[in-house]
mmCIF file of C-alpha atoms in Angstrom:
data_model
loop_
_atom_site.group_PDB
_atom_site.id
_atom_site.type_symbol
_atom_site.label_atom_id
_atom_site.label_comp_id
_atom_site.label_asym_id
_atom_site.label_seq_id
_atom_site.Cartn_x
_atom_site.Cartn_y
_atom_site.Cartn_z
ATOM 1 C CA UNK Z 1 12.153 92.119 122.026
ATOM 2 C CA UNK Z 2 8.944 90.538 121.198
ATOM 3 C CA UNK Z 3 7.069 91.875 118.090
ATOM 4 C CA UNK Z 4 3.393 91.529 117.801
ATOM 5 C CA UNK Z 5 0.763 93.099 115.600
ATOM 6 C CA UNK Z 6 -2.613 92.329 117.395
ATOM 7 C CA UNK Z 7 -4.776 94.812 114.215
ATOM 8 C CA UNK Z 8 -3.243 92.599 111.323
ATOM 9 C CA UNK Z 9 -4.038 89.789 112.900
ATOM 10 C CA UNK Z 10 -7.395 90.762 114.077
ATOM 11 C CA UNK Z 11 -8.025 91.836 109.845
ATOM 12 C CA UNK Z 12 -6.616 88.453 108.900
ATOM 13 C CA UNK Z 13 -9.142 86.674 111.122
ATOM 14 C CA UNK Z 14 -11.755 88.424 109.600
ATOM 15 C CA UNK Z 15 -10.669 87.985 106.188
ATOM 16 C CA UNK Z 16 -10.334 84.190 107.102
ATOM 17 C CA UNK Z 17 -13.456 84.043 108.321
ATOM 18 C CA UNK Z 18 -15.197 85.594 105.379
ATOM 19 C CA UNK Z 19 -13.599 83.106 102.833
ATOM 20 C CA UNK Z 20 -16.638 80.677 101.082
ATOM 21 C CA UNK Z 21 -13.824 78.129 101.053
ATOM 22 C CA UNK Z 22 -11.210 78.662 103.152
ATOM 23 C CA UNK Z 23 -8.755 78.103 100.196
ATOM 24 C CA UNK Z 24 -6.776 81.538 100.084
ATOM 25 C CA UNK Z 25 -5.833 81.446 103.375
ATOM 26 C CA UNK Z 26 -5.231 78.220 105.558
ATOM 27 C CA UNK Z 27 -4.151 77.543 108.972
ATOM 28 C CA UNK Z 28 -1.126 75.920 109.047
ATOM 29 C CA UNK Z 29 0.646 73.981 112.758
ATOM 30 C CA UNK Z 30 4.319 74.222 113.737
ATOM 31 C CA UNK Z 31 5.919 72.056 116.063
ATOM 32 C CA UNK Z 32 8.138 73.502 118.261
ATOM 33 C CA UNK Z 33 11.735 73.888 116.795
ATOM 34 C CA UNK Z 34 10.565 72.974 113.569
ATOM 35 C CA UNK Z 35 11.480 75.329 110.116
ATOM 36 C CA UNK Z 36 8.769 77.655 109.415
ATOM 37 C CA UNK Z 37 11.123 78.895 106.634
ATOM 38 C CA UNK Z 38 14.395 78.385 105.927
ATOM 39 C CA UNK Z 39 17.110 81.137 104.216
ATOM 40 C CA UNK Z 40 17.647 80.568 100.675
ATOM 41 C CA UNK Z 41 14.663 78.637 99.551
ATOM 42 C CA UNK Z 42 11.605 79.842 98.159
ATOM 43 C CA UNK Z 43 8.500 81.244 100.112
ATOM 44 C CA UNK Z 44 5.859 79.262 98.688
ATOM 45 C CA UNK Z 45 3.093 81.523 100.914
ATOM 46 C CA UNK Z 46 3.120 84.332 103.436
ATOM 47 C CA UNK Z 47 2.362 83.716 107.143
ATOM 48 C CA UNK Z 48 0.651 85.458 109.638
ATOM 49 C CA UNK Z 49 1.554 84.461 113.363
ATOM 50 C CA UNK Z 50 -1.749 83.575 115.003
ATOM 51 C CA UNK Z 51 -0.177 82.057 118.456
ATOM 52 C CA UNK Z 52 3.161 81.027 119.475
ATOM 53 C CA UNK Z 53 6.285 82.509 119.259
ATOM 54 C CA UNK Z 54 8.997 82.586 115.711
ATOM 55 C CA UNK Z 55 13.064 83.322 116.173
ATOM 56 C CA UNK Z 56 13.879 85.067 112.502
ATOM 57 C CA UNK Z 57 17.575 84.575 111.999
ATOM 58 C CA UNK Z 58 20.838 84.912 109.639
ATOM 59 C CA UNK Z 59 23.517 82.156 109.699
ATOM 60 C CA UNK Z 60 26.044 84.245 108.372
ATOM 61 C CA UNK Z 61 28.953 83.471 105.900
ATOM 62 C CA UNK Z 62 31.265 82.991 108.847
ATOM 63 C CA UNK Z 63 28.952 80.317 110.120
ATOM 64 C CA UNK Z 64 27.530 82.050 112.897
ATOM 65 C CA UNK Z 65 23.692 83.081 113.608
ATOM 66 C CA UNK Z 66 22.618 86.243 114.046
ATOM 67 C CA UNK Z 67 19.166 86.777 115.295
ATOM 68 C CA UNK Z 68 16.953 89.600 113.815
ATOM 69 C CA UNK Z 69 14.014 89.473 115.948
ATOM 70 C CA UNK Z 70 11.897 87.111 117.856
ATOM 71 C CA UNK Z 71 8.128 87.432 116.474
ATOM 72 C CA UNK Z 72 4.781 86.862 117.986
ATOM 73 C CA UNK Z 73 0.536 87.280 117.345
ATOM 74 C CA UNK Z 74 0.280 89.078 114.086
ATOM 75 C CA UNK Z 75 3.356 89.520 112.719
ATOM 76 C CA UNK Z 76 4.205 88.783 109.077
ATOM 77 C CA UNK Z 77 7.133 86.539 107.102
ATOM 78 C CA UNK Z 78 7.686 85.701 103.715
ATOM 79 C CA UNK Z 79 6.182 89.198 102.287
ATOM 80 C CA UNK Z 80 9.397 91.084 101.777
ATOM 81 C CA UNK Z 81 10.373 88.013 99.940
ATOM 82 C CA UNK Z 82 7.264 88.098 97.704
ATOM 83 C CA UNK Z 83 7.841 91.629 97.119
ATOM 84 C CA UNK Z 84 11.032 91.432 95.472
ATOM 85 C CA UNK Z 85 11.020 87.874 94.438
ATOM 86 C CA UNK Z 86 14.026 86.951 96.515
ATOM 87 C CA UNK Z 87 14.884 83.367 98.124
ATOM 88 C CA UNK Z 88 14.277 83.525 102.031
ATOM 89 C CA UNK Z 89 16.645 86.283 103.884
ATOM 90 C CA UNK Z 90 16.413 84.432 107.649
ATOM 91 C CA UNK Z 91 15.645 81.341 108.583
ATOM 92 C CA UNK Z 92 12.139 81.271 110.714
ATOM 93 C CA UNK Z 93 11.975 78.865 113.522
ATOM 94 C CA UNK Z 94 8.742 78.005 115.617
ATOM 95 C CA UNK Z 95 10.102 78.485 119.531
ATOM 96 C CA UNK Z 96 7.080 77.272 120.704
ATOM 97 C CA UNK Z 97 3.848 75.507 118.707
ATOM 98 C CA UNK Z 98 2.860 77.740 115.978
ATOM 99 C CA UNK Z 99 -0.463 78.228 114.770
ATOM 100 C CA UNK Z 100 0.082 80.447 111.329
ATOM 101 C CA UNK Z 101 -2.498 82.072 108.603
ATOM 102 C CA UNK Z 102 -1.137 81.162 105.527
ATOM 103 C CA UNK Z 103 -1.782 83.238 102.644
ATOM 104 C CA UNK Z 104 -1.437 81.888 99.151
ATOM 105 C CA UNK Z 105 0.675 83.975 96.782
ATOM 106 C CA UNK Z 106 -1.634 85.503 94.222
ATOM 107 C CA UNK Z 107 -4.449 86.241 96.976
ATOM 108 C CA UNK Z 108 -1.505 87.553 98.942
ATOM 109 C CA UNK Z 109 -1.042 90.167 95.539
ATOM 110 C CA UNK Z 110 -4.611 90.440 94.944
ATOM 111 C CA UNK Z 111 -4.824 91.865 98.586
ATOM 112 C CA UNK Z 112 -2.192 94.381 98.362
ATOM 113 C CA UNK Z 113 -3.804 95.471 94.756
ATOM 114 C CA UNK Z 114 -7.692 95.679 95.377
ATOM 115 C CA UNK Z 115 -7.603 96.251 99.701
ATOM 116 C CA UNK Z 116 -6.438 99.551 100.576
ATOM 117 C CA UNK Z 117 -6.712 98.656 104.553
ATOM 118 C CA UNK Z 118 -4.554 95.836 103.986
ATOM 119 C CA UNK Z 119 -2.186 97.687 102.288
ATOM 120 C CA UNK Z 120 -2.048 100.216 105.217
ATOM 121 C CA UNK Z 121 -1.493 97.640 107.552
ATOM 122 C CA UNK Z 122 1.350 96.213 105.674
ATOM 123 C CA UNK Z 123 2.974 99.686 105.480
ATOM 124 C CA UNK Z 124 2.397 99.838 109.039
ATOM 125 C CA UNK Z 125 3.975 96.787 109.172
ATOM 126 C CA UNK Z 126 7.290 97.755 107.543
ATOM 127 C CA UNK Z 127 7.415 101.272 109.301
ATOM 128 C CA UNK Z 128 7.200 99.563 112.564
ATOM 129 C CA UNK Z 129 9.968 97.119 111.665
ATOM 130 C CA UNK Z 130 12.260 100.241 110.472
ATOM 131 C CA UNK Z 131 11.725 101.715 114.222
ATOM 132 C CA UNK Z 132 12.005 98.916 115.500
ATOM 133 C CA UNK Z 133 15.150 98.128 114.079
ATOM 134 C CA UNK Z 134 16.460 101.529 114.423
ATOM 135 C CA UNK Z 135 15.744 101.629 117.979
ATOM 136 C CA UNK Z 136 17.515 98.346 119.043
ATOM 137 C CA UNK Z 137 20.748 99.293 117.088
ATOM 138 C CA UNK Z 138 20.821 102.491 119.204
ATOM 139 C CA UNK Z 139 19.918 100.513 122.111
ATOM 140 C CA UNK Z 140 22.418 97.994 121.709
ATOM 141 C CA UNK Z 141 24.924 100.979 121.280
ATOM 142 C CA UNK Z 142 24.033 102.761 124.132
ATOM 143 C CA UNK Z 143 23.213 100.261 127.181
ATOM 144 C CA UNK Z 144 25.778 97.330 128.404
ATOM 145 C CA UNK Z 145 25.232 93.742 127.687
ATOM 146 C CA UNK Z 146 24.135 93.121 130.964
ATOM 147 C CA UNK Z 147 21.504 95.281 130.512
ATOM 148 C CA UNK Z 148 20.529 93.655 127.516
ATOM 149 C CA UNK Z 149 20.852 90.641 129.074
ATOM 150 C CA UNK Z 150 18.463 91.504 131.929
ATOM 151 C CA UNK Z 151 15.676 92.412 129.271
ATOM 152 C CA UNK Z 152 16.074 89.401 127.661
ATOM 153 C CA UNK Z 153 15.776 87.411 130.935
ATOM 154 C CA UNK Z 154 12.302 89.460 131.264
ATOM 155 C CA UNK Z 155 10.821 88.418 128.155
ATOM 156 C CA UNK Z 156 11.745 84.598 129.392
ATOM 157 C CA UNK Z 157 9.922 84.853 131.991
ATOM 158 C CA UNK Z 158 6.698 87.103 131.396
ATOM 159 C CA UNK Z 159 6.249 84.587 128.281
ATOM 160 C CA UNK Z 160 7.215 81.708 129.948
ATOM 161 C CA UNK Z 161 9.718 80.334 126.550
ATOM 162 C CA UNK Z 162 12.913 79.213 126.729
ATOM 163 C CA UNK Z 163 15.731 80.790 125.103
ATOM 164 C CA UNK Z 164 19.151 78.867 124.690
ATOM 165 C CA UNK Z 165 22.110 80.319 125.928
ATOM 166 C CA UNK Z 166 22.817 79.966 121.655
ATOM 167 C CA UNK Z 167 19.960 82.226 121.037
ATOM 168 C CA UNK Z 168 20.432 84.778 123.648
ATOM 169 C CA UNK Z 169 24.217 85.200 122.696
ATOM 170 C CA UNK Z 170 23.177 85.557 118.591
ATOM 171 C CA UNK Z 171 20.161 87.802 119.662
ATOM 172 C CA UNK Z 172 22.518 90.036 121.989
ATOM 173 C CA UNK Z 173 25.429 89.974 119.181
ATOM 174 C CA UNK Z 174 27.990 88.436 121.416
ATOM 175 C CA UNK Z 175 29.607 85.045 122.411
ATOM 176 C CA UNK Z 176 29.024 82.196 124.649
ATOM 177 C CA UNK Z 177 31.373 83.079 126.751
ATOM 178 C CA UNK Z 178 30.985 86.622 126.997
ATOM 179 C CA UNK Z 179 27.367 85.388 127.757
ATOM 180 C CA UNK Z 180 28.428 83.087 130.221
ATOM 181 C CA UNK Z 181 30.687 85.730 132.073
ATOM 182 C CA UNK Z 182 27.340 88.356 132.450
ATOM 183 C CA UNK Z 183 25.095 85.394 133.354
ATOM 184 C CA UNK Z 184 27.790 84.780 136.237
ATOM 185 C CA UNK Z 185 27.436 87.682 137.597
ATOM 186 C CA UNK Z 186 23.623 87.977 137.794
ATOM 187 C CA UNK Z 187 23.473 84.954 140.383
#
């Protein structure tokens, strides 16, 4: 429910730290609840969580929000974006402060031409987000809501965020009331 990717981050560091002028990559802040990025717009840079926690997210035609993941230390945004030269697919939000490695664009390219270790980590990166995916449709399929529900209520408290009764009901794929009714009966 929480993604992390504690070897990219620890190669970023390094990579950060060995810059002469710290121009390539930056650190960029986040309040909390403020737009990391927002769907639609350009990607002017790739992030790489360093602390806090991110909600990725849809708003949908319909007008509701449908979230994809909730992303921690190490994980990656904007790069599928680069990589095809789309506008943003999901809206990032910081949950909590961020603390980000940003990445300028052609350093970002540079990196995935001339750095074969970064490139494996970024493939590593996209395979894990393919299981990852895969596994929480089947989960989703196979276990009830309250289940889900209960998990989610775990990762609350072991990291100590808080996640709106919006969020959990867009992150489980239901309503507010459906979330409301399974809430009830956990008291």
């Amino acid at each position: 429910m929480l993604r992390t990717n504690t070897p990219f981050l620890a190669y970023i560091e390094r990579l950060y730290e060995l810059q002469a002028r710290k121009e390539a990559i930056i650190l960029k802040d986040f309040s909390k609840h403020s737009f990391v990025l927002q769907q639609g717009t350009t990607a002017h840079a790739v992030l790489f969580i360093k602390q806090g926690i991110i909600k990725c997210f849809m708003n949908e035609e319909n007008g509701k929000e449908y979230i994809v993941e909730f992303l921690g230390k190490g994980e990656v945004v904007g790069e599928i974006e680069f990589l095809k030269n789309i506008p943003c697919l999901c809206t990032i939000e910081a949950l909590t402060e961020v603390t980000a490695y940003s990445i300028s664009l052609p350093y970002f390219k540079e990196l995935i031409e001339k750095d074969p270790l970064f490139s494996r980590l970024l493939l590593d990166a996209f395979a894990e987000r393919i299981i990852n995916t895969s596994s929480r449709a089947s989960y989703q399929q196979l276990h009830t809501v309250e289940h889900s529900y209960a998990k989610l209520m775990e990762l609350q408290s072991r990291q100590n965020v808080a996640i709106s009764k919006e969020d959990m009901a867009a992150y489980l794929g239901i309503t507010i009331r459906t979330l409301n009714r399974v809430a009830k009966n956990f008291k």
